[in-house]
Structures are given as structure tokens and as C-alpha cells.
Short mmCIF file of C-alpha atoms in Angstrom, two decimals:
data_model
loop_
_atom_site.label_atom_id
_atom_site.label_comp_id
_atom_site.label_asym_id
_atom_site.label_seq_id
_atom_site.Cartn_x
_atom_site.Cartn_y
_atom_site.Cartn_z
CA MET P 1 84.02 -61.66 17.10
CA SER P 2 85.85 -59.53 14.57
CA GLU P 3 85.86 -55.80 14.12
CA ARG P 4 87.47 -53.93 11.35
CA GLY P 5 87.82 -50.31 10.18
CA GLU P 6 87.84 -50.19 6.39
CA GLU P 7 87.66 -47.69 3.63
CA SER P 8 85.60 -48.46 0.54
CA THR P 9 87.61 -48.62 -2.69
CA ALA P 10 85.17 -50.30 -5.19
CA PRO P 11 83.20 -48.55 -7.97
CA THR P 12 81.09 -45.57 -7.09
CA SER P 13 77.59 -46.93 -7.12
CA ALA P 14 75.43 -50.00 -7.10
CA ALA P 15 74.86 -50.70 -10.76
CA PRO P 16 71.17 -50.43 -11.72
CA ALA P 17 69.86 -53.87 -12.79
CA SER P 18 67.52 -54.10 -15.77
CA SER P 19 63.80 -54.14 -14.85
CA SER P 20 62.02 -57.43 -15.27
CA ALA P 21 59.26 -55.64 -17.14
CA SER P 22 59.11 -53.04 -19.82
CA GLY P 23 59.81 -49.55 -18.51
CA SER P 24 57.28 -46.78 -18.23
CA ALA P 25 57.19 -43.13 -17.33
CA LYS P 26 56.42 -44.13 -13.76
CA ASP P 27 59.63 -46.31 -13.62
CA SER P 28 61.93 -43.40 -14.46
CA ALA P 29 63.80 -41.24 -11.96
CA THR P 30 66.73 -38.99 -12.40
CA GLY P 31 69.81 -37.94 -10.48
CA SER P 32 70.04 -38.90 -6.82
CA ALA P 33 66.60 -40.49 -6.89
CA ALA P 34 67.68 -42.90 -9.61
CA ASP P 35 70.84 -43.76 -7.67
CA THR P 36 68.73 -44.31 -4.49
CA ILE P 37 66.37 -46.63 -6.33
CA ALA P 38 69.28 -48.57 -7.88
CA LEU P 39 70.84 -48.92 -4.40
CA LEU P 40 67.58 -49.97 -2.94
CA ARG P 41 67.14 -52.73 -5.55
CA ALA P 42 70.70 -53.89 -4.92
CA LEU P 43 70.11 -54.11 -1.15
CA ILE P 44 66.87 -56.10 -1.63
CA ARG P 45 68.78 -58.69 -3.76
CA GLU P 46 71.28 -59.38 -0.97
CA ALA P 47 68.44 -61.09 0.96
CA CYS P 48 69.88 -60.45 4.45
CA VAL P 49 67.16 -62.45 6.10
CA ASN P 50 67.23 -62.39 9.92
CA ASP P 51 65.39 -65.30 11.54
CA GLY P 52 66.72 -64.53 15.01
CA SER P 53 69.58 -67.00 14.93
CA VAL P 54 73.18 -65.83 15.29
CA GLY P 55 74.19 -67.05 11.88
CA SER P 56 71.34 -65.52 9.96
CA GLY P 57 71.25 -61.97 8.47
CA GLN P 58 74.80 -62.00 7.10
CA GLU P 59 74.53 -58.27 6.67
CA ILE P 60 78.15 -58.16 5.45
CA ARG P 61 76.78 -58.67 1.98
CA SER P 62 74.80 -55.38 2.09
CA VAL P 63 77.72 -53.71 3.77
CA ARG P 64 79.78 -54.50 0.68
CA VAL P 65 77.07 -53.00 -1.56
CA LEU P 66 77.20 -49.78 0.48
CA GLN P 67 80.95 -49.65 0.39
CA ARG P 68 80.87 -49.79 -3.39
CA PHE P 69 78.20 -47.09 -3.51
CA LEU P 70 80.22 -44.76 -1.21
CA ALA P 71 83.60 -45.30 -2.81
CA ASP P 72 83.80 -41.98 -4.52
CA ALA P 73 82.77 -40.19 -1.33
CA VAL P 74 85.49 -41.97 0.61
CA ALA P 75 88.00 -41.08 -2.20
CA THR P 76 87.45 -37.40 -1.36
CA GLY P 77 89.10 -37.89 2.01
CA ARG P 78 86.07 -36.37 3.76
CA VAL P 79 84.38 -39.63 4.71
CA GLU P 80 85.74 -42.32 7.02
CA THR P 81 84.09 -45.74 7.13
CA HIS P 82 84.16 -48.56 9.64
CA VAL P 83 82.93 -52.16 9.07
CA LEU P 84 82.26 -53.60 12.46
CA GLU P 85 81.32 -57.26 13.01
CA SER P 86 79.73 -58.41 16.20
CA ALA P 87 79.81 -62.00 14.99
CA PRO P 88 80.91 -63.61 11.72
CA GLY P 89 79.03 -61.92 8.91
CA ARG P 90 76.90 -59.84 11.31
CA ALA P 91 78.40 -56.56 10.06
CA SER P 92 77.34 -52.94 10.43
CA LEU P 93 78.76 -50.02 8.46
CA VAL P 94 79.36 -46.54 9.92
CA ALA P 95 80.35 -43.87 7.50
CA ARG P 96 81.06 -40.34 8.89
CA LEU P 97 81.32 -37.25 6.77
CA ARG P 98 83.33 -34.83 8.84
CA GLY P 99 82.16 -31.26 9.05
CA THR P 100 84.26 -28.17 9.48
CA ASP P 101 82.88 -27.14 12.94
CA PRO P 102 83.28 -29.63 15.84
CA THR P 103 80.60 -27.75 17.81
CA ALA P 104 77.93 -28.16 15.07
CA PRO P 105 75.28 -30.90 15.25
CA ALA P 106 76.29 -34.39 14.25
CA LEU P 107 73.25 -35.84 12.41
CA GLY P 108 72.90 -39.63 12.61
CA LEU P 109 71.05 -41.48 9.74
CA LEU P 110 70.19 -44.79 11.43
CA GLY P 111 69.11 -47.54 9.06
CA HIS P 112 69.08 -51.29 9.22
CA LEU P 113 70.22 -53.85 6.62
CA ASP P 114 68.41 -57.03 7.76
CA VAL P 115 64.96 -58.11 6.76
CA VAL P 116 62.38 -60.53 8.12
CA PRO P 117 61.82 -63.97 6.55
CA VAL P 118 59.25 -64.50 3.79
CA ASP P 119 56.74 -67.15 2.81
CA PRO P 120 57.49 -67.45 -0.93
CA ASP P 121 53.99 -68.99 -1.52
CA GLY P 122 52.44 -65.70 -0.44
CA TRP P 123 54.32 -63.60 -3.04
CA THR P 124 53.36 -62.99 -6.67
CA ARG P 125 56.90 -61.99 -7.48
CA ASN P 126 60.39 -62.98 -6.32
CA PRO P 127 60.71 -61.48 -2.85
CA PHE P 128 64.40 -60.85 -3.44
CA GLY P 129 64.23 -59.82 -7.09
CA GLY P 130 64.20 -56.03 -6.51
CA ASP P 131 61.94 -55.76 -9.54
CA LEU P 132 60.95 -52.30 -10.70
CA ILE P 133 57.39 -52.66 -12.13
CA ASN P 134 54.96 -49.84 -12.95
CA GLY P 135 56.65 -47.37 -10.66
CA GLU P 136 57.06 -49.71 -7.67
CA ILE P 137 60.15 -51.49 -6.34
CA TRP P 138 59.22 -55.02 -5.11
CA GLY P 139 60.98 -56.99 -2.43
CA ARG P 140 61.32 -57.86 1.18
CA GLY P 141 62.53 -54.84 3.06
CA ALA P 142 61.46 -52.32 0.44
CA VAL P 143 59.33 -50.52 3.06
CA ASP P 144 60.98 -51.78 6.20
CA MET P 145 63.39 -50.07 5.85
CA LEU P 146 65.76 -50.43 2.91
CA TYR P 147 64.32 -47.47 1.03
CA LEU P 148 65.38 -45.19 3.83
CA THR P 149 68.78 -46.86 4.32
CA ALA P 150 69.39 -46.27 0.60
CA ALA P 151 68.27 -42.68 0.83
CA PHE P 152 70.44 -42.10 3.87
CA ALA P 153 73.49 -43.39 1.96
CA CYS P 154 72.73 -41.32 -1.08
CA VAL P 155 72.39 -38.08 0.96
CA LEU P 156 75.70 -38.66 2.66
CA ARG P 157 77.43 -39.42 -0.56
CA ASP P 158 76.06 -36.32 -2.27
CA ALA P 159 77.04 -34.17 0.69
CA ALA P 160 80.58 -35.52 0.51
CA LEU P 161 80.86 -34.81 -3.19
CA ALA P 162 79.54 -31.29 -2.90
CA PRO P 163 82.04 -28.42 -3.46
CA GLU P 164 81.92 -27.28 0.09
CA ARG P 165 82.20 -29.38 3.20
CA PRO P 166 79.22 -29.14 5.58
CA ARG P 167 79.51 -27.41 8.92
CA GLY P 168 78.37 -30.46 10.94
CA ASP P 169 78.94 -34.21 10.66
CA VAL P 170 76.64 -36.51 8.76
CA VAL P 171 76.84 -40.11 10.01
CA LEU P 172 75.32 -43.09 8.22
CA ILE P 173 74.74 -45.92 10.66
CA ALA P 174 73.70 -49.00 8.73
CA VAL P 175 73.25 -51.75 11.25
CA ALA P 176 72.69 -55.42 11.54
CA ASP P 177 70.08 -57.28 13.51
CA GLU P 178 67.35 -54.67 13.99
CA GLU P 179 64.68 -57.28 13.22
CA GLY P 180 66.22 -59.62 15.88
CA GLY P 181 66.32 -57.00 18.68
CA GLY P 182 69.66 -55.29 17.83
CA GLU P 183 71.93 -57.31 20.13
CA TYR P 184 74.27 -57.88 17.15
CA GLY P 185 73.73 -54.43 15.84
CA ILE P 186 73.00 -51.14 17.56
CA HIS P 187 73.25 -52.39 21.07
CA TRP P 188 76.65 -54.00 20.41
CA LEU P 189 77.86 -50.82 18.64
CA VAL P 190 76.97 -48.39 21.45
CA ARG P 191 78.65 -50.73 23.98
CA GLN P 192 81.79 -51.59 22.02
CA HIS P 193 82.26 -48.50 19.78
CA PRO P 194 80.52 -45.53 21.29
CA GLU P 195 82.99 -43.10 19.75
CA VAL P 196 82.25 -44.41 16.25
CA VAL P 197 78.48 -43.93 16.49
CA ARG P 198 78.65 -40.62 18.35
CA VAL P 199 75.87 -38.30 17.08
CA THR P 200 73.84 -35.49 18.69
CA GLU P 201 70.53 -36.14 16.87
CA ALA P 202 69.17 -38.78 14.59
CA LEU P 203 66.66 -39.90 11.99
CA SER P 204 65.47 -43.44 11.58
CA GLU P 205 62.31 -45.44 10.50
CA SER P 206 58.56 -45.51 11.30
CA GLY P 207 57.53 -42.19 9.89
CA GLY P 208 56.13 -40.69 6.70
CA MET P 209 52.67 -42.27 6.52
CA ARG P 210 49.67 -40.00 6.09
CA MET P 211 47.21 -39.21 8.89
CA GLY P 212 44.58 -37.33 7.03
CA ARG P 213 46.45 -34.46 5.39
CA HIS P 214 49.21 -34.70 8.00
CA VAL P 215 52.49 -36.56 7.69
CA ALA P 216 53.21 -38.74 10.76
CA ILE P 217 56.68 -38.40 12.36
CA GLU P 218 57.47 -40.83 15.16
CA VAL P 219 58.71 -39.14 18.33
CA ALA P 220 57.97 -41.98 20.79
CA GLU P 221 57.87 -45.77 21.00
CA LYS P 222 56.09 -48.04 23.47
CA GLY P 223 58.22 -50.10 25.79
CA SER P 224 58.26 -53.83 26.19
CA ALA P 225 57.75 -55.68 29.46
CA GLY P 226 57.57 -59.36 28.59
CA ARG P 227 56.21 -61.70 31.32
CA ARG P 228 55.89 -65.49 31.71
CA LEU P 229 52.99 -66.84 33.67
CA VAL P 230 53.80 -70.15 35.36
CA ILE P 231 50.65 -72.10 36.15
CA HIS P 232 50.64 -75.23 38.32
CA GLY P 233 48.22 -78.14 38.26
CA LYS P 234 48.09 -81.69 39.56
CA PRO P 235 49.65 -84.38 37.36
CA GLY P 236 48.42 -87.82 36.70
CA HIS P 237 48.16 -90.56 34.09
CA ALA P 238 46.17 -89.38 31.10
CA SER P 239 44.08 -92.56 31.03
CA ILE P 240 42.64 -91.69 34.48
CA PRO P 241 41.96 -87.98 34.53
CA TYR P 242 39.63 -88.10 37.55
CA GLY P 243 41.31 -86.39 40.50
CA ALA P 244 43.99 -84.75 38.47
CA LYS P 245 44.02 -81.07 37.74
CA SER P 246 45.63 -80.49 34.34
CA ALA P 247 47.71 -77.39 33.95
CA SER P 248 46.38 -77.28 30.36
CA TYR P 249 42.84 -76.51 31.64
CA ARG P 250 44.25 -73.90 33.94
CA VAL P 251 46.14 -72.29 31.06
CA GLY P 252 42.82 -72.12 29.29
CA GLU P 253 41.17 -70.39 32.26
CA VAL P 254 43.93 -67.79 32.31
CA LEU P 255 43.70 -67.17 28.57
CA GLN P 256 39.93 -66.65 28.92
CA ARG P 257 40.53 -64.14 31.62
CA LEU P 258 43.10 -62.25 29.58
CA GLY P 259 40.72 -62.13 26.71
CA GLU P 260 37.84 -60.73 28.81
CA VAL P 261 39.70 -58.18 30.91
CA MET P 262 41.95 -55.56 29.35
CA PRO P 263 43.81 -52.60 30.67
CA ALA P 264 41.91 -49.33 30.60
CA ALA P 265 42.75 -46.51 28.26
CA GLN P 266 45.40 -43.99 29.35
CA LEU P 267 45.47 -41.02 26.92
CA GLY P 268 48.95 -39.51 26.73
CA PRO P 269 50.07 -36.15 25.39
CA LEU P 270 50.27 -37.40 21.77
CA TRP P 271 46.74 -38.76 21.64
CA ASN P 272 44.86 -35.52 20.97
CA ALA P 273 47.19 -34.61 18.10
CA PHE P 274 46.54 -38.04 16.45
CA VAL P 275 42.77 -37.70 16.78
CA SER P 276 42.82 -34.16 15.44
CA ALA P 277 44.88 -35.23 12.47
CA ARG P 278 43.11 -38.40 11.51
CA ILE P 279 39.49 -38.18 12.61
CA GLN P 280 37.23 -35.77 10.66
CA ASP P 281 33.98 -36.57 12.38
CA PRO P 282 33.64 -34.18 15.30
CA ALA P 283 31.33 -36.45 17.29
CA LEU P 284 33.60 -39.42 16.84
CA ALA P 285 36.59 -37.31 17.78
CA GLU P 286 34.88 -36.29 20.99
CA ARG P 287 34.17 -39.95 21.93
CA LEU P 288 37.82 -40.83 21.30
CA ARG P 289 39.00 -38.14 23.59
CA ASP P 290 37.00 -39.59 26.48
CA PRO P 291 38.74 -42.67 28.02
CA VAL P 292 35.38 -44.02 29.17
CA ARG P 293 33.80 -43.96 25.72
CA LEU P 294 36.91 -44.65 23.67
CA ASP P 295 36.64 -48.41 23.49
CA ALA P 296 33.05 -48.34 22.22
CA ALA P 297 34.17 -45.95 19.47
CA LEU P 298 37.09 -48.13 18.20
CA PRO P 299 34.90 -50.24 15.84
CA HIS P 300 34.04 -47.08 13.90
CA LEU P 301 37.72 -46.40 13.03
CA GLY P 302 38.12 -49.01 10.34
CA GLY P 303 41.77 -49.98 9.66
CA ILE P 304 43.25 -47.50 12.05
CA ALA P 305 41.45 -49.04 15.11
CA GLY P 306 44.28 -51.45 15.91
CA TYR P 307 46.77 -48.59 16.11
CA ALA P 308 44.41 -46.42 18.14
CA HIS P 309 43.80 -49.31 20.61
CA ALA P 310 47.53 -50.03 20.89
CA VAL P 311 48.79 -46.54 21.64
CA SER P 312 45.97 -45.64 24.03
CA ARG P 313 46.87 -48.22 26.73
CA ILE P 314 49.23 -50.91 27.94
CA THR P 315 48.58 -53.96 25.86
CA MET P 316 48.95 -57.66 26.79
CA SER P 317 49.17 -60.33 24.11
CA PRO P 318 49.58 -64.03 24.89
CA THR P 319 52.12 -65.34 22.34
CA VAL P 320 53.64 -68.68 23.42
CA LEU P 321 51.86 -71.51 25.26
CA ARG P 322 53.51 -74.53 26.81
CA ALA P 323 52.08 -77.48 28.78
CA GLY P 324 52.95 -81.13 28.83
CA MET P 325 55.80 -83.28 27.59
CA THR P 326 54.16 -86.51 26.44
CA HIS P 327 50.62 -87.32 25.30
CA ASN P 328 49.83 -89.81 28.11
CA VAL P 329 50.78 -87.58 31.11
CA ILE P 330 48.50 -84.91 32.47
CA PRO P 331 50.82 -81.90 32.73
CA ALA P 332 51.68 -80.42 36.13
CA VAL P 333 52.99 -77.07 34.81
CA GLY P 334 51.97 -74.75 32.05
CA THR P 335 53.30 -71.45 30.96
CA ILE P 336 52.03 -68.43 28.98
CA ASP P 337 54.37 -65.86 27.52
CA LEU P 338 52.95 -62.39 27.35
CA ASP P 339 54.05 -59.60 24.97
CA ILE P 340 53.30 -56.54 27.07
CA ARG P 341 53.80 -53.11 25.55
CA THR P 342 53.98 -50.16 27.91
CA LEU P 343 53.39 -46.46 27.78
CA PRO P 344 55.95 -43.79 28.62
CA GLY P 345 56.64 -43.62 32.33
CA THR P 346 55.36 -47.18 33.16
CA THR P 347 57.53 -49.01 35.66
CA ASP P 348 58.05 -52.72 36.08
CA GLU P 349 56.21 -52.63 39.36
CA GLU P 350 53.24 -51.02 37.80
CA VAL P 351 53.23 -53.71 35.05
CA ASP P 352 53.15 -56.51 37.69
CA HIS P 353 50.42 -54.76 39.69
CA LEU P 354 48.31 -54.25 36.56
CA LEU P 355 48.81 -57.90 35.46
CA ARG P 356 47.68 -59.21 38.84
CA ALA P 357 44.63 -56.86 38.67
CA VAL P 358 43.78 -58.26 35.26
CA LEU P 359 44.19 -61.84 36.45
CA GLY P 360 41.99 -61.16 39.45
CA PRO P 361 41.37 -64.25 41.70
CA LEU P 362 43.52 -66.42 39.35
CA ALA P 363 46.66 -64.41 40.31
CA ASN P 364 47.10 -66.07 43.72
CA ASP P 365 48.24 -69.35 42.17
CA ILE P 366 50.35 -67.96 39.34
CA GLU P 367 53.99 -67.16 39.37
CA ILE P 368 55.09 -64.13 37.27
CA GLU P 369 58.54 -64.18 35.73
CA HIS P 370 60.15 -61.25 33.98
CA LEU P 371 61.28 -61.66 30.37
CA ARG P 372 63.46 -59.25 28.38
CA GLY P 373 62.10 -55.72 28.21
CA TRP P 374 62.87 -52.03 27.88
CA ALA P 375 61.23 -48.82 28.82
CA ALA P 376 59.15 -46.70 26.43
CA THR P 377 61.13 -43.79 24.95
CA THR P 378 60.20 -40.31 23.88
CA SER P 379 61.93 -37.41 22.15
CA PRO P 380 60.71 -33.89 22.53
CA SER P 381 59.02 -32.26 19.50
CA ASP P 382 60.54 -28.80 20.18
CA THR P 383 64.07 -29.54 19.01
CA PRO P 384 65.83 -27.91 16.11
CA LEU P 385 65.83 -31.21 14.22
CA PHE P 386 62.10 -31.68 14.57
CA ALA P 387 61.61 -28.11 13.35
CA ALA P 388 63.80 -28.87 10.34
CA ILE P 389 61.60 -31.99 9.62
CA GLU P 390 58.51 -29.76 9.74
CA ARG P 391 59.95 -27.25 7.32
CA ALA P 392 61.09 -29.91 4.92
CA VAL P 393 57.78 -31.78 4.82
CA GLU P 394 55.90 -28.55 4.44
CA THR P 395 58.08 -27.46 1.50
CA VAL P 396 58.14 -30.82 -0.30
CA ALA P 397 54.65 -32.10 0.39
CA ASP P 398 52.67 -29.03 1.38
CA ALA P 399 51.56 -30.87 4.44
CA PRO P 400 51.79 -30.36 8.19
CA VAL P 401 53.42 -32.86 10.55
CA VAL P 402 51.85 -34.77 13.38
CA PRO P 403 53.98 -36.35 16.04
CA ILE P 404 52.98 -39.95 16.87
CA MET P 405 53.96 -42.81 19.15
CA ALA P 406 54.85 -46.14 17.54
CA ALA P 407 53.20 -49.24 18.88
CA GLY P 408 56.26 -51.38 18.11
CA GLY P 409 59.95 -50.82 18.57
CA SER P 410 62.97 -49.76 16.55
CA ASP P 411 66.70 -49.11 17.00
CA ALA P 412 65.88 -45.41 17.64
CA ARG P 413 65.04 -46.23 21.17
CA VAL P 414 68.69 -47.08 21.86
CA LEU P 415 69.75 -43.54 20.93
CA ARG P 416 66.89 -42.05 22.96
CA GLU P 417 68.08 -44.01 25.94
CA LEU P 418 71.41 -42.19 25.57
CA GLY P 419 69.59 -38.83 25.60
CA ILE P 420 69.89 -38.31 21.79
CA PRO P 421 66.71 -36.89 20.13
CA ALA P 422 65.70 -39.49 17.44
CA TYR P 423 62.73 -39.38 15.11
CA GLY P 424 61.06 -41.88 12.86
CA PHE P 425 61.26 -40.25 9.44
CA GLY P 426 59.87 -40.68 5.95
CA LEU P 427 57.73 -38.87 3.48
CA LEU P 428 55.45 -41.40 1.64
CA GLY P 429 53.04 -40.49 -1.17
CA PRO P 430 49.57 -39.10 -0.54
CA ASP P 431 47.94 -42.56 -0.78
CA TRP P 432 50.12 -44.06 1.92
CA SER P 433 47.77 -44.20 4.84
CA TYR P 434 48.87 -45.74 8.12
CA GLU P 435 46.95 -48.85 7.18
CA ARG P 436 48.75 -49.22 3.84
CA TYR P 437 52.13 -48.80 5.62
CA ARG P 438 51.36 -51.47 8.08
CA GLU P 439 50.25 -53.86 5.36
CA GLY P 440 53.57 -53.40 3.63
CA VAL P 441 55.77 -53.93 6.78
CA HIS P 442 56.52 -57.67 7.11
CA GLY P 443 53.65 -58.44 4.71
CA ASN P 444 53.47 -60.43 1.44
CA ASP P 445 54.23 -58.55 -1.81
CA GLU P 446 56.03 -55.77 0.03
CA ARG P 447 56.86 -52.88 -2.24
CA ILE P 448 57.30 -49.17 -2.39
CA ASP P 449 56.61 -46.65 -5.09
CA VAL P 450 59.18 -44.41 -6.79
CA GLU P 451 57.26 -41.35 -5.79
CA SER P 452 57.58 -42.14 -2.04
CA VAL P 453 61.28 -42.79 -2.44
CA THR P 454 61.67 -39.48 -4.29
CA LEU P 455 59.67 -37.52 -1.80
CA SER P 456 61.57 -38.96 1.17
CA LEU P 457 64.95 -38.26 -0.49
CA GLU P 458 64.02 -34.62 -1.29
CA ALA P 459 62.78 -33.98 2.19
CA LEU P 460 65.92 -35.61 3.67
CA GLN P 461 68.18 -33.48 1.52
CA ARG P 462 66.44 -30.37 2.91
CA ILE P 463 66.76 -31.58 6.47
CA VAL P 464 70.49 -32.29 6.12
CA ALA P 465 71.12 -28.93 4.50
CA ASP P 466 69.05 -27.23 7.23
CA ARG P 467 70.91 -28.86 10.10
CA ILE P 468 74.54 -29.17 9.06
CA ALA P 469 75.15 -26.90 6.02
#
């Protein structure tokens, strides 16, 4: 593994590429917004696809793009940059704008550079073209989360080029491997280079979508408690099945049980705020606030039902099934891998107890193995940074904020585990419901509109000025 501290010396910005379609008024943006959009398009074109293997990602390509973009900021002498590689090509960039007051907040802007794979047949445009068409930037990673990484870089650059140095630090942490779990990115950085990524508060992804007239800001993430169920049967020759007990059949029995019995709702402190922001029908809202009646009300929620189900309980999803080695042998062993997502405060012991309760009488003959996991994380919503987010969103979008819990995970949890308040940020346009946001993340024809990039950038500029000016 290599690790290097470098300063950027290339030209000042990612050069805007020409659009693949004729321009329009919607395609235009000025100043920092135009620079952010140009940088976003450049990052999309680097195609840092992470398929989970060590050699994929190759985020060093996008690191070089960011170095070129930040060159003028580095030339001021106010910004120090580090390129840190956890494995060949698996690079992260940390750029720190030093403030004048060591006791002031150090605001981290945590973005990732890798993107998930694509199925080209599902796209109507080149997924790595970075095309700007009718006011939308197309490409894998446009929503998740290159638009924010680009905005983070632009805000740091502009702060460095301002006449006066800020009071506190601004730290861009552009990491590898978020989509693969972060072992070659944020986890490695906090283990190997904690002093480089030192911050006192942070913004990252998974916010900005609209919940009614509210803007959602993520303050918590569910945890992960993966389990493998090992199921035993009685083997035999497949041509004489009588007397054998195929593990494949027993796997089926367990799957049926998992589909019929699910954990009960557990409504945490963020649930009522979500219902109040998103549900306008008072009778439906009342049913959703009752754990007994909640499940019967879910079908009335439309596209938000999946999210409501996920954040109101521990979830268990069978994902990987295995049984048998060859077609003519009745298998003696089968396994089921479960993706289990936990609520804040849930322990491993509680997960195992709940799983055995769900399995019921089948549990006696099943071994439960622990897979990789992590605890749910939460940041308080009474911090100065969250208050700054509220003020910025109110000013830019004339909208209140609602704190939410994410059903999935992000790199922000690593900072929360260190006691650092971290929030999923963004300010998407008025038409960006949670449902639209989820369709864009990891979906075909991923794209984001110029308006959402501009709104997010403006709110971010206000937050940075509020916290460290």
C-alpha cells in the first residue's frame, strides 16, 4: 500500500466539456454553480466503478481531477492536500483549508468518489458521458453522490480564494470505496491517518429530498447485523430421494417462515416528525403513530411505504442462498444469508433473540453465524451545525427541515462512531420527493438537475460561512 502527501499544481478547474445537445436557458449556470456543474461532469466521466473487488474503483483518476480543480486554492498557501492510497489506485484526497483560530470548529465535507456498476442496456444515454441535457446532468453517480462532492470542493476552493481566511478549518474528505463498505476509504483513513481527517463536525450524503414541504436532513442511520443461517439435512443420491432429507427443502421452509413472520414495529424518536412532515391525512397519520395499526396502513402510503416500513422496525432480508454442489447429490447443508438492519440501541444479543423468535420451532435445528455488521448511529439535532443547516435551508428554500433516519448506510456513520456529529445534507428541488431520490440512487438513467445543484451549493455556502467565518 502506498500513501503520499501531495500538493496540486495543475490548472485551476475542471474544464467544462461541451454539451452533447444544444444548450438552453435551463442548461446555463453562472459563477460557482457553473464550476460545480463542470466538476460534476468531469467526475462522472472518470467512471470510478466499484464492484467490490480490490482493484476496482481506481479513484485516483477522480483525485487527479480534484487536484486540478483545487490548484489555485493550494497556490494561496492556505490549503494543504494529501493523496492517500490504501491500495494501488484506491486513493482518497483530503484538502484542509486552515482557519485562523485553532479553537474554532473544523467542518468536514465528506464525499465519496466511487460509483456503483451500471447495466448499459438499461440506460438511454452514456452512463459515463456526463451529458448536460435540458437542465439535467446525466451519469452514474450524479445523485449518489458526485454532485455533493463537487459542491464540497467548490465551497472549499472559494473559501480559500476569499480575501480573508476563515476562523475555522474547512476539510474536504473525498474518499474511495464508500460503495464497497469503506474498508479502502474512510475506515482506512481514520485508522491510518486520524490526524489528517480530524474534524469536529461534518456534512455528507443522504439528505435534501422533500418530505411534504419539509427538507429531509439525515441525522441517523440504521445499523447492520448480517447473519448466516446454516441448515442441515440428510444427504443421499438424487436418483433415490426416498429417506433423504434435502437441505434445499429445509431452506425453503425457513424462507417461507421468514416471509410470513416479521419483526414488529418499534417507533423511535424520529418517527413522529416524519409522519407530521409527510402525511397530510390526519386519520392516516393517527394510524401510523399506532404500532398495532401501522402495518395495515402501509399500503396507503404509495411510494413512501418502503421507507416507512424500513425505519419503523428491524428488517430481515434473505439475500444469498446456497445448497448443493452437484446435480446428482441431495445436499446435506444449506445456508441463507440475511441482511438485517437494526434500529439505534439494538444489541447483537437482541438480534439473535429476535431471529430465533421469528424462526420459531425451526430455530432448534439451525445454526446462526454472525457476518459483518455495525451499530446504528445517531447525531443529535440540537447542535450548532444542525441549527446552521436549518437557517440555510430556510433562507434558500423557504422550507423547514425534518430530521430523518436513513434505512441504508453511509460513511458518515464512521465519524459518528468517533463522537463527531455528522449529517446527511443536500437541498434538492421542490419536485424531488423521497421516491424520486431513491429511484435515482443506483438506478438506470441517473441524473440530477441544475436547480438542485445550485440550491445545494447556495445552502452549503451559507452553512460554511455560518460555522467557520
